[in-house]
PDB file of C-alpha atoms in Angstrom:
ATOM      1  CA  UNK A   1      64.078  23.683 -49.505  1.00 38.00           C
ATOM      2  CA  UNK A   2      63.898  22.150 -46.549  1.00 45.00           C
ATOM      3  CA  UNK A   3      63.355  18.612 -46.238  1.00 49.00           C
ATOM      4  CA  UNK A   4      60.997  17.627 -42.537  1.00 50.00           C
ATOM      5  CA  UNK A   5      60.119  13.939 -41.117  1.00 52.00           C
ATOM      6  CA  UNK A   6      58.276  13.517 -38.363  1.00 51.00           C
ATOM      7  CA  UNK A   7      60.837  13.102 -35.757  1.00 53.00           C
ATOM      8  CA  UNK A   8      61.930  16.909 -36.379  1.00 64.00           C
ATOM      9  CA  UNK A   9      58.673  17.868 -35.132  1.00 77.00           C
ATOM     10  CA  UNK A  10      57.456  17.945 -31.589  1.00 89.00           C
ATOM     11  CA  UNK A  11      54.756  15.521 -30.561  1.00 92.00           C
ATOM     12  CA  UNK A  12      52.132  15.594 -27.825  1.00 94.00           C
ATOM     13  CA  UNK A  13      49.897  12.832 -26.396  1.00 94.00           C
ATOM     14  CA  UNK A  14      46.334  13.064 -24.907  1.00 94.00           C
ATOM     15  CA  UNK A  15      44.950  11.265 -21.924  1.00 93.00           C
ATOM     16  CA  UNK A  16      42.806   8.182 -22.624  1.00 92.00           C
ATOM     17  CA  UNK A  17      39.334   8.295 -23.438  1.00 89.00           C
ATOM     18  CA  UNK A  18      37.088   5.452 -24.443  1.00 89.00           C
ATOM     19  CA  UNK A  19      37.270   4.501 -27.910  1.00 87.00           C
ATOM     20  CA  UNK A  20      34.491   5.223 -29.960  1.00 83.00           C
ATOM     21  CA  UNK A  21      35.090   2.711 -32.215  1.00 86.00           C
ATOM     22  CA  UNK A  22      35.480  -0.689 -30.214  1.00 88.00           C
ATOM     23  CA  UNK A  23      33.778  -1.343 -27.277  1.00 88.00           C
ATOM     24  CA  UNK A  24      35.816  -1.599 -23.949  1.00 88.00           C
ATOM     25  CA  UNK A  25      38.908  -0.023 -25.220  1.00 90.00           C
ATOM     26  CA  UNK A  26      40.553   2.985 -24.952  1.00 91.00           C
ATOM     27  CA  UNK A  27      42.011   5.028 -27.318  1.00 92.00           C
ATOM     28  CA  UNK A  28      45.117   8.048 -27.263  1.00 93.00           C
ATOM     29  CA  UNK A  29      46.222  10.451 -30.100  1.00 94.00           C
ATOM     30  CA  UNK A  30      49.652  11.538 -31.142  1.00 94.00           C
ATOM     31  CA  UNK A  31      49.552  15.017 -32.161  1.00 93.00           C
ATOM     32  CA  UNK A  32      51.443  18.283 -33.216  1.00 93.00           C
ATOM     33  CA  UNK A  33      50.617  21.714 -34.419  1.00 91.00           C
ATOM     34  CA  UNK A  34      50.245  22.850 -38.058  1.00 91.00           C
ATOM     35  CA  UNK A  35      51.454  26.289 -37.743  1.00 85.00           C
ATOM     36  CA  UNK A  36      53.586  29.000 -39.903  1.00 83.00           C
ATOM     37  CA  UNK A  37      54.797  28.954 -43.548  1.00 83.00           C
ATOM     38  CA  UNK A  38      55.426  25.331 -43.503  1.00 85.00           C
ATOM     39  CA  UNK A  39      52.134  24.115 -42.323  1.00 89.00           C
ATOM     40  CA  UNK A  40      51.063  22.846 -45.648  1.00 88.00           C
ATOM     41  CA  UNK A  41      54.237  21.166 -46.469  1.00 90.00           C
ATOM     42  CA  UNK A  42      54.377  19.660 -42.938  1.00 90.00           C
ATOM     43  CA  UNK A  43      50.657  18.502 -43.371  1.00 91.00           C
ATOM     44  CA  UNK A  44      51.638  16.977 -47.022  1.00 90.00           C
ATOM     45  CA  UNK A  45      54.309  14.432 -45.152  1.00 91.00           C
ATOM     46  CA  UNK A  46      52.361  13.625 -42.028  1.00 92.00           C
ATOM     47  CA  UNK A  47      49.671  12.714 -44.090  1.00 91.00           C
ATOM     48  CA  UNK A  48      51.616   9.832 -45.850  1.00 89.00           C
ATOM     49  CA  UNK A  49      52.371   9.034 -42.492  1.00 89.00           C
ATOM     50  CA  UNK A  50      48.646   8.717 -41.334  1.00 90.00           C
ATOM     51  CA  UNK A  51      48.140  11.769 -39.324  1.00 93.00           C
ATOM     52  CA  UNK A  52      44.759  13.521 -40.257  1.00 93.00           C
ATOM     53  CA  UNK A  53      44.059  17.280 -39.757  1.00 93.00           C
ATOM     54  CA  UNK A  54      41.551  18.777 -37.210  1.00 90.00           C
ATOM     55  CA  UNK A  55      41.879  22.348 -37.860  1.00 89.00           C
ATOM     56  CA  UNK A  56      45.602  23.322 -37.154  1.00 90.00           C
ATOM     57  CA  UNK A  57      46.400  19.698 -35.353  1.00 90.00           C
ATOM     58  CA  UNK A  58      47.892  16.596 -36.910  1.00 93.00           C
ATOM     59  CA  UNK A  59      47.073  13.717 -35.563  1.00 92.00           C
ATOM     60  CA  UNK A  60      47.554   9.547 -35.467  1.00 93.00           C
ATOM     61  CA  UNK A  61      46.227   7.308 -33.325  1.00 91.00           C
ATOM     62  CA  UNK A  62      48.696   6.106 -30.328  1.00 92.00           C
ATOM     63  CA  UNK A  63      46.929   3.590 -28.653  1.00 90.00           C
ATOM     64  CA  UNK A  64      48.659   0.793 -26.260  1.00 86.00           C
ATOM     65  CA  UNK A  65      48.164  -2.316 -27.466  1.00 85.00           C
ATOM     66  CA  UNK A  66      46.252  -1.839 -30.455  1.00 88.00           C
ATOM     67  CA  UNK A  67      46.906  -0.672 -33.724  1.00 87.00           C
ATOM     68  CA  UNK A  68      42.978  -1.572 -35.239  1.00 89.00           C
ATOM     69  CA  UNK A  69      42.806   2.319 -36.587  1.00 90.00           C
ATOM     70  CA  UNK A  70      44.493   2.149 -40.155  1.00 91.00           C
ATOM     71  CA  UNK A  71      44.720   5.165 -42.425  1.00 94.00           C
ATOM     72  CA  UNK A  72      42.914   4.193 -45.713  1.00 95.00           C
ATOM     73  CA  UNK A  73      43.187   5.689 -49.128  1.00 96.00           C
ATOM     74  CA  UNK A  74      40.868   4.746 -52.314  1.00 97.00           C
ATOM     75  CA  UNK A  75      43.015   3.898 -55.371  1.00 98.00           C
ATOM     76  CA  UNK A  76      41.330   5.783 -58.097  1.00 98.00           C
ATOM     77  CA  UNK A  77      42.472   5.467 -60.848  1.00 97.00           C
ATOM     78  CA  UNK A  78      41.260   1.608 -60.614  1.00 97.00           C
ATOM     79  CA  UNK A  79      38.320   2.311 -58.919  1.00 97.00           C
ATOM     80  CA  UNK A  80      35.118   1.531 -60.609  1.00 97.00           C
ATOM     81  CA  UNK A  81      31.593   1.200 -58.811  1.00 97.00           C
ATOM     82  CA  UNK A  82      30.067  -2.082 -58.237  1.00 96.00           C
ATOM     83  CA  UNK A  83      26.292  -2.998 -58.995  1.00 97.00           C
ATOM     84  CA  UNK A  84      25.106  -0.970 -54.952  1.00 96.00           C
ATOM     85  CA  UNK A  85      27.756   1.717 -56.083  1.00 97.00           C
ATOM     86  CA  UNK A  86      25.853   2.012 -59.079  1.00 97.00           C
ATOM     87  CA  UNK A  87      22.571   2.396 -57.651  1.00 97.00           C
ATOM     88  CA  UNK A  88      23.290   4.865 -55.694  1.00 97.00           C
ATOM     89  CA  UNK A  89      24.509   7.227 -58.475  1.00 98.00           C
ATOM     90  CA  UNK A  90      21.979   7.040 -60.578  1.00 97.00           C
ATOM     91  CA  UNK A  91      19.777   7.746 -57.304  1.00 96.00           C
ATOM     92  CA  UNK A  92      21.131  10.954 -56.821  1.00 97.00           C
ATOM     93  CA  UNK A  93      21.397  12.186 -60.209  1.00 95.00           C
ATOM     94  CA  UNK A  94      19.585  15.497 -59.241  1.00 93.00           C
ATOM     95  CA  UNK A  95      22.247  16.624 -56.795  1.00 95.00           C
ATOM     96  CA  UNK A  96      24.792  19.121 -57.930  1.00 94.00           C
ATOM     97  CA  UNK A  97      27.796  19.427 -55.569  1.00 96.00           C
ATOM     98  CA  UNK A  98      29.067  23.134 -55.408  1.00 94.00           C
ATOM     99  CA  UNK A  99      32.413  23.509 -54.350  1.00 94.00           C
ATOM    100  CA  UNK A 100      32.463  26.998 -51.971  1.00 92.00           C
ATOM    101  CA  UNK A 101      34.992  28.472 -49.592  1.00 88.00           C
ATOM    102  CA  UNK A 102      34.919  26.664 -45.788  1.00 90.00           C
ATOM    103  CA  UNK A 103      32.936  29.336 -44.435  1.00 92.00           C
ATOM    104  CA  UNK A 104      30.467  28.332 -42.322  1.00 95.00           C
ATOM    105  CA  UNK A 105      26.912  29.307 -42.940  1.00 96.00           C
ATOM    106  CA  UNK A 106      23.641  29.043 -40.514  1.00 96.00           C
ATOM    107  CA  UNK A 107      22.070  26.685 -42.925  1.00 96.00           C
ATOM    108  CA  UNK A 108      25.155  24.398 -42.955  1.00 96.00           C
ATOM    109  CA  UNK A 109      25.282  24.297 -38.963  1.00 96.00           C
ATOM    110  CA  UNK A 110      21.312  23.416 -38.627  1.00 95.00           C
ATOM    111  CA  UNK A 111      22.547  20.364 -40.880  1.00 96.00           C
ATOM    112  CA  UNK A 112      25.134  19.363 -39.020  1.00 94.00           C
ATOM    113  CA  UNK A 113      23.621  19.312 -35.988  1.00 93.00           C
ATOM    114  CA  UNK A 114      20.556  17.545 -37.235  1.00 93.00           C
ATOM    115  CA  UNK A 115      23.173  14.933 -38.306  1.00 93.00           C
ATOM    116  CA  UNK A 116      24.746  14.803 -34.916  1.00 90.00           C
ATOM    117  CA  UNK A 117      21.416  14.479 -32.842  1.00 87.00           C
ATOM    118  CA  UNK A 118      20.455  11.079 -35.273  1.00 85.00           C
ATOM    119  CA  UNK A 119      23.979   9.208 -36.000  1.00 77.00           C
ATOM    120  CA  UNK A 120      26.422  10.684 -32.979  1.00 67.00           C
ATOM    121  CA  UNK A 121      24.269  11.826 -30.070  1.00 59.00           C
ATOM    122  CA  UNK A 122      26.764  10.709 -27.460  1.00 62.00           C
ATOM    123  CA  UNK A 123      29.983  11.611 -29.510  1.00 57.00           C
ATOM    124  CA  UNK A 124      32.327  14.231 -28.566  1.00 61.00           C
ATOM    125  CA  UNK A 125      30.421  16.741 -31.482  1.00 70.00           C
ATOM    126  CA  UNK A 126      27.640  16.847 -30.384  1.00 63.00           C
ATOM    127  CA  UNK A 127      27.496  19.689 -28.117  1.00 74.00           C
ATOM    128  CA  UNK A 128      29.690  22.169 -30.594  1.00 85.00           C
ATOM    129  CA  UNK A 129      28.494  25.713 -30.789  1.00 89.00           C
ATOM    130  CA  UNK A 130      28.355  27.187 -34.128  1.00 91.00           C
ATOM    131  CA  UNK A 131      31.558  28.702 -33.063  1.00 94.00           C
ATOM    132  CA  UNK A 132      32.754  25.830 -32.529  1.00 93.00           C
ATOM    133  CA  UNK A 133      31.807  24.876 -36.183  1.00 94.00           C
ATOM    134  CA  UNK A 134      32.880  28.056 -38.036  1.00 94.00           C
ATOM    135  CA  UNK A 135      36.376  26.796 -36.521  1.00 92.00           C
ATOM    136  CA  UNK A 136      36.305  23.402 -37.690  1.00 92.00           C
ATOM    137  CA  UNK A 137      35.864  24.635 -41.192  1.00 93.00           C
ATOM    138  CA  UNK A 138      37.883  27.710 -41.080  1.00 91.00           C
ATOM    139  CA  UNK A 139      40.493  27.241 -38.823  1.00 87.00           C
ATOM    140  CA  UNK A 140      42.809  25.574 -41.601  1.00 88.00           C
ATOM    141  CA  UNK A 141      46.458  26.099 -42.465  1.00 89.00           C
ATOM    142  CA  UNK A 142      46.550  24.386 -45.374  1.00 90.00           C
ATOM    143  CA  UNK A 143      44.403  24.214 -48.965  1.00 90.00           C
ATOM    144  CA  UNK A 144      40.836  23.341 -47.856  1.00 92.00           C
ATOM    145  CA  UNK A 145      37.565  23.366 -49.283  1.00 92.00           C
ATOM    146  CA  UNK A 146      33.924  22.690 -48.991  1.00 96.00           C
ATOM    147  CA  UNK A 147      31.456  21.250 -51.429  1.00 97.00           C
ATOM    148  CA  UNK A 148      27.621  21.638 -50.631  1.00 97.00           C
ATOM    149  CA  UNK A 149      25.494  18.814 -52.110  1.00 97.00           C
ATOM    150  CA  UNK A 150      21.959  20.250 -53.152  1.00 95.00           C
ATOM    151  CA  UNK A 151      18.784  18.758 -54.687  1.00 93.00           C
ATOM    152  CA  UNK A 152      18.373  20.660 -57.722  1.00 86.00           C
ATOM    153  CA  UNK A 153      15.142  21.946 -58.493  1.00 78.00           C
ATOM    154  CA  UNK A 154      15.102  22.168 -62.156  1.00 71.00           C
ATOM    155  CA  UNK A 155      17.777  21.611 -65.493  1.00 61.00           C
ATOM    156  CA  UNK A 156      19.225  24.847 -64.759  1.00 58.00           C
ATOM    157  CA  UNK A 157      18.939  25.178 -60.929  1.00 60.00           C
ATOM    158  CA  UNK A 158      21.696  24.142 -58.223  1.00 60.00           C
ATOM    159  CA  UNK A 159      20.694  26.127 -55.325  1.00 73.00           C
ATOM    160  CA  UNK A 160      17.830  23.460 -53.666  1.00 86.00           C
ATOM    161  CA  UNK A 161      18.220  21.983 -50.057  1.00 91.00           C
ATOM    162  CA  UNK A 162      21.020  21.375 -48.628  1.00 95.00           C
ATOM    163  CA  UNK A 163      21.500  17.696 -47.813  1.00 97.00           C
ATOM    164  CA  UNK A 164      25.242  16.987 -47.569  1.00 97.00           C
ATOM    165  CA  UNK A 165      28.563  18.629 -47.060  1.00 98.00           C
ATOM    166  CA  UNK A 166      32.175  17.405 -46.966  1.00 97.00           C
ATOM    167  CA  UNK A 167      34.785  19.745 -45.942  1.00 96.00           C
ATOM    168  CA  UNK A 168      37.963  18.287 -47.721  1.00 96.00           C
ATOM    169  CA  UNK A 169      41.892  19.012 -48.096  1.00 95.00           C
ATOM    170  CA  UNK A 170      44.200  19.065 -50.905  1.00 95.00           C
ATOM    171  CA  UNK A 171      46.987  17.262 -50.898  1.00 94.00           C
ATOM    172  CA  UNK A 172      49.568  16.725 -53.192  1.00 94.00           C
ATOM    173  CA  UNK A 173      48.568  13.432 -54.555  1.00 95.00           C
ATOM    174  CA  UNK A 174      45.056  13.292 -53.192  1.00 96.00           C
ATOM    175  CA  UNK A 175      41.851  14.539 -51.871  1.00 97.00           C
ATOM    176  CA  UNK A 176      41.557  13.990 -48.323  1.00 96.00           C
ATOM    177  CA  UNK A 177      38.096  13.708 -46.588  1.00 96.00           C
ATOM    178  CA  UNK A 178      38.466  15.720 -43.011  1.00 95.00           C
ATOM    179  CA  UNK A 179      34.489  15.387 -41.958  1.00 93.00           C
ATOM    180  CA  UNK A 180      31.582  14.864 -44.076  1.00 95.00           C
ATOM    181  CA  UNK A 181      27.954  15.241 -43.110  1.00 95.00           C
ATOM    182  CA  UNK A 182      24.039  14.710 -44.567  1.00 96.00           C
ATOM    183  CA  UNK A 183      20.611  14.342 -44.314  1.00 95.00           C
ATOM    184  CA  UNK A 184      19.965  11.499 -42.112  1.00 92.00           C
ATOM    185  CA  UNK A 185      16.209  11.530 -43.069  1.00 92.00           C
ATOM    186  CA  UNK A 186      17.010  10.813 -46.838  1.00 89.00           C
ATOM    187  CA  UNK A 187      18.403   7.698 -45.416  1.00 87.00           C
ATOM    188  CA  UNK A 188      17.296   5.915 -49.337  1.00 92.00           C
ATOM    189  CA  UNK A 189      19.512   8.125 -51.175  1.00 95.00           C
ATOM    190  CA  UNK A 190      22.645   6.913 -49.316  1.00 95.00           C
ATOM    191  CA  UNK A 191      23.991  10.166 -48.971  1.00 97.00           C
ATOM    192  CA  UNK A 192      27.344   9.578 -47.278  1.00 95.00           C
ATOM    193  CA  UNK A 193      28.199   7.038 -49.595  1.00 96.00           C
ATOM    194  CA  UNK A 194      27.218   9.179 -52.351  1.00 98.00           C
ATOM    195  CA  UNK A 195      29.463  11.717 -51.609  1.00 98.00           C
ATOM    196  CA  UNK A 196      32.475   9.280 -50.766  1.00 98.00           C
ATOM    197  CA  UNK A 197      31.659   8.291 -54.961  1.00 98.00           C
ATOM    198  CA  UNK A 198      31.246  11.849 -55.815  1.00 98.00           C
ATOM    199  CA  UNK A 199      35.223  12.904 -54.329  1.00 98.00           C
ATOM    200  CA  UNK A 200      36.670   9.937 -56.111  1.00 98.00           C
ATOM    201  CA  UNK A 201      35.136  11.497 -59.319  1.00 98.00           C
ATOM    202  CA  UNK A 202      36.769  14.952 -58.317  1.00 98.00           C
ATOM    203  CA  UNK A 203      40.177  13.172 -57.033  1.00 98.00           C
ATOM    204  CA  UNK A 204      39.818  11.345 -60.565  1.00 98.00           C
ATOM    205  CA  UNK A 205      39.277  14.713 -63.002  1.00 97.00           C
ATOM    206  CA  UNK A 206      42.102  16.536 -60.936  1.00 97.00           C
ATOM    207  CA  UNK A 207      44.771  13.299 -61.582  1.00 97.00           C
ATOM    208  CA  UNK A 208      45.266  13.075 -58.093  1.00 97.00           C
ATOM    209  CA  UNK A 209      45.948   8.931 -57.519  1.00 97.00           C
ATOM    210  CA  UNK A 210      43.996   9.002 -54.077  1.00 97.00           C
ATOM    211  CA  UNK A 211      40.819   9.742 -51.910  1.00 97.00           C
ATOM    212  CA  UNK A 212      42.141   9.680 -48.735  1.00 96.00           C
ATOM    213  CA  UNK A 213      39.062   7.859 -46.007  1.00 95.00           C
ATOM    214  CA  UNK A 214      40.301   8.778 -42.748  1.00 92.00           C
ATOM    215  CA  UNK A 215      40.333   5.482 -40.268  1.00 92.00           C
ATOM    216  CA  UNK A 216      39.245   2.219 -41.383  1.00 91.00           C
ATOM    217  CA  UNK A 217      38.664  -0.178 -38.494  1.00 89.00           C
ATOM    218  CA  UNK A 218      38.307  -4.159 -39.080  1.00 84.00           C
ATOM    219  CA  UNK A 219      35.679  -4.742 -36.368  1.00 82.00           C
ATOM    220  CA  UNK A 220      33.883  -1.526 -35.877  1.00 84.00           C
ATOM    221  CA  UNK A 221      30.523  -1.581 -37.588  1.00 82.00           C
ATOM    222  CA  UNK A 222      30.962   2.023 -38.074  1.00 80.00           C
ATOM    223  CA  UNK A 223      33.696   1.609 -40.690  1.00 84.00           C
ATOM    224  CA  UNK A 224      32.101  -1.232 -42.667  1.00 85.00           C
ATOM    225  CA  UNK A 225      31.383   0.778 -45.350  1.00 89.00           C
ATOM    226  CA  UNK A 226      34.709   1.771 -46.102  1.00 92.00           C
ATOM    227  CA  UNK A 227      36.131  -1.545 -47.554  1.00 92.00           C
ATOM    228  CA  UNK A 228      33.594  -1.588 -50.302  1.00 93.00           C
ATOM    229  CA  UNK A 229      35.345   1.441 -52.085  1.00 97.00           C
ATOM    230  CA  UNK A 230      37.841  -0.691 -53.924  1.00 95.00           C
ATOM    231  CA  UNK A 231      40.796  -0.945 -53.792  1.00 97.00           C
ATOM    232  CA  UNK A 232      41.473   0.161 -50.891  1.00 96.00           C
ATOM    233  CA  UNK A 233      45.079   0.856 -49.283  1.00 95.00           C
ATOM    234  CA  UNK A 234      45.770   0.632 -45.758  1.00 93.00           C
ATOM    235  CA  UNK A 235      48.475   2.468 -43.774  1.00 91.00           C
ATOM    236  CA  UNK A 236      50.430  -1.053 -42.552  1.00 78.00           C
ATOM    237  CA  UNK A 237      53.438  -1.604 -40.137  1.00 72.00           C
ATOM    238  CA  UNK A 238      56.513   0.263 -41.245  1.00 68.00           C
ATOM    239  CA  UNK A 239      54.286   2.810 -42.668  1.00 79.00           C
ATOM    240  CA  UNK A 240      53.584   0.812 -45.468  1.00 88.00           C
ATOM    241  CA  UNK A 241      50.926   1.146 -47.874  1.00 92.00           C
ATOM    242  CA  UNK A 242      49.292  -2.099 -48.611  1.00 92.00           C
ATOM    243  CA  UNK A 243      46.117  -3.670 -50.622  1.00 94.00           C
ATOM    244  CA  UNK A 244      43.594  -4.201 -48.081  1.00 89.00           C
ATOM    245  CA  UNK A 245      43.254  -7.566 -48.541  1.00 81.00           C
ATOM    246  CA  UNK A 246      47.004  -8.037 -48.651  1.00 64.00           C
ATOM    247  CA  UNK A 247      47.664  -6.341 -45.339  1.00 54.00           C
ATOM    248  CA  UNK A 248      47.143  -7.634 -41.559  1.00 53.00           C
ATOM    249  CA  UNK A 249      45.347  -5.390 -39.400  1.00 46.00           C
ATOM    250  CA  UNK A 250      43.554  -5.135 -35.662  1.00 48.00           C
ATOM    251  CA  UNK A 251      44.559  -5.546 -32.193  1.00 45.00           C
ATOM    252  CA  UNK A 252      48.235  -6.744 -30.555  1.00 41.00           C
TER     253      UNK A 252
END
């Protein structure tokens, strides 16, 4: 077999754009293309090395003078909910999540753009097609999958609303979290950290060690919710996984 690291690929960098994370700065992404019989080996590595996947692209943050973006990764094994954590399970005991192939549906797509128009009106999303969805959860290389999160409507029944849906990836020691969205009007059933708990429980009956979280970013409000799923490992200098609490993080 053989063996890849990162600098046997070939990398590409964007332009700037402003970040959408902290105000005032600007961020650029390192990226490369998942392509060919490797692509789910080559995703495997790059993803210890913080890249995530957007369809058939790796990619890291490569911003100049500022390394605030850290890759973070829920240890589950000795993760256990606190008192909020809690709460919110036992609040959405009637939803069943179904995994289902990533094919996109119409009744996904009305979701996701109801999502868009109340939490990222402005954001680069929000004017995707349903094209433009159908690739973001089919266009995939690697092992991927989608679980639907529906109200069930009696003991028997899972096939009530819709009112969440995380596409996710398999990786070999993990479940990694590519997008996730909900139903912003059920705002009291904390729906998108509901579904964070629910794919620790999955990551946890598979005996995969970690949920991977995507970004976490000390000052953006955005990713505040993040650092209550503990621990919590951060992608550090040296490619280092660290405690969060253990690790320094934000701007040069």
């Amino acid at each position: 077999m053989t063996e890849h690291s990162p600098s046997d690929l070939q990398f590409y960098l964007t332009a700037e754009t402003p970040c959408p994370y902290l105000p005032g700065k600007f961020e650029r992404k390192l990226f490369t293309h998942l392509a060919g019989k490797r692509a789910g080996d080559l995703h495997d590595m790059l993803s210890l090395h913080g890249f995530r996947r957007s369809q058939n692209i790796a990619y890291r943050p490569a911003c100049e003078g500022c390394d605030a973006c850290q890759s973070a990764r829920v240890l589950v094994d000795d993760f256990e909910r606190n008192a909020n954590q809690r709460r919110i399970w036992r609040k959405n005991a009637d939803i069943v999540g179904t995994p289902v192939d990533p094919v996109a549906t119409q009744e996904q797509y009305a979701l996701f753009k109801r999502y868009l128009k109340t939490r990222h009106q402005d954001g680069g999303m929000s004017e995707m097609s349903h094209i433009d969805y159908e690739f973001m959860l089919e266009d995939t290389p690697v092992q991927s999958m989608v679980v639907e999160y529906r109200i069930r409507t009696d003991l028997d029944q899972d096939d009530g609303p819709l009112v969440g849906l995380a596409l996710t990836d398999l990786l070999p020691d993990g479940i990694s979290m590519v997008y996730s969205f909900f139903d912003t009007e059920a705002h009291r059933r904390s729906l998108g950290r509901f579904m964070v708990l629910d794919q620790i429980e999955r990551s946890r009956r598979l005996g995969l060690p970690f949920l991977y979280l995507g970004y976490w970013v000390k000052n953006s409000p955005k990713m505040t919710y993040k650092s209550s799923f503990q621990p919590l490992e951060i992608l550090g200098n040296g490619d280092r996984w660290q405690l969060l609490d253990d690790a320094p993080t934000g701007q040069k």
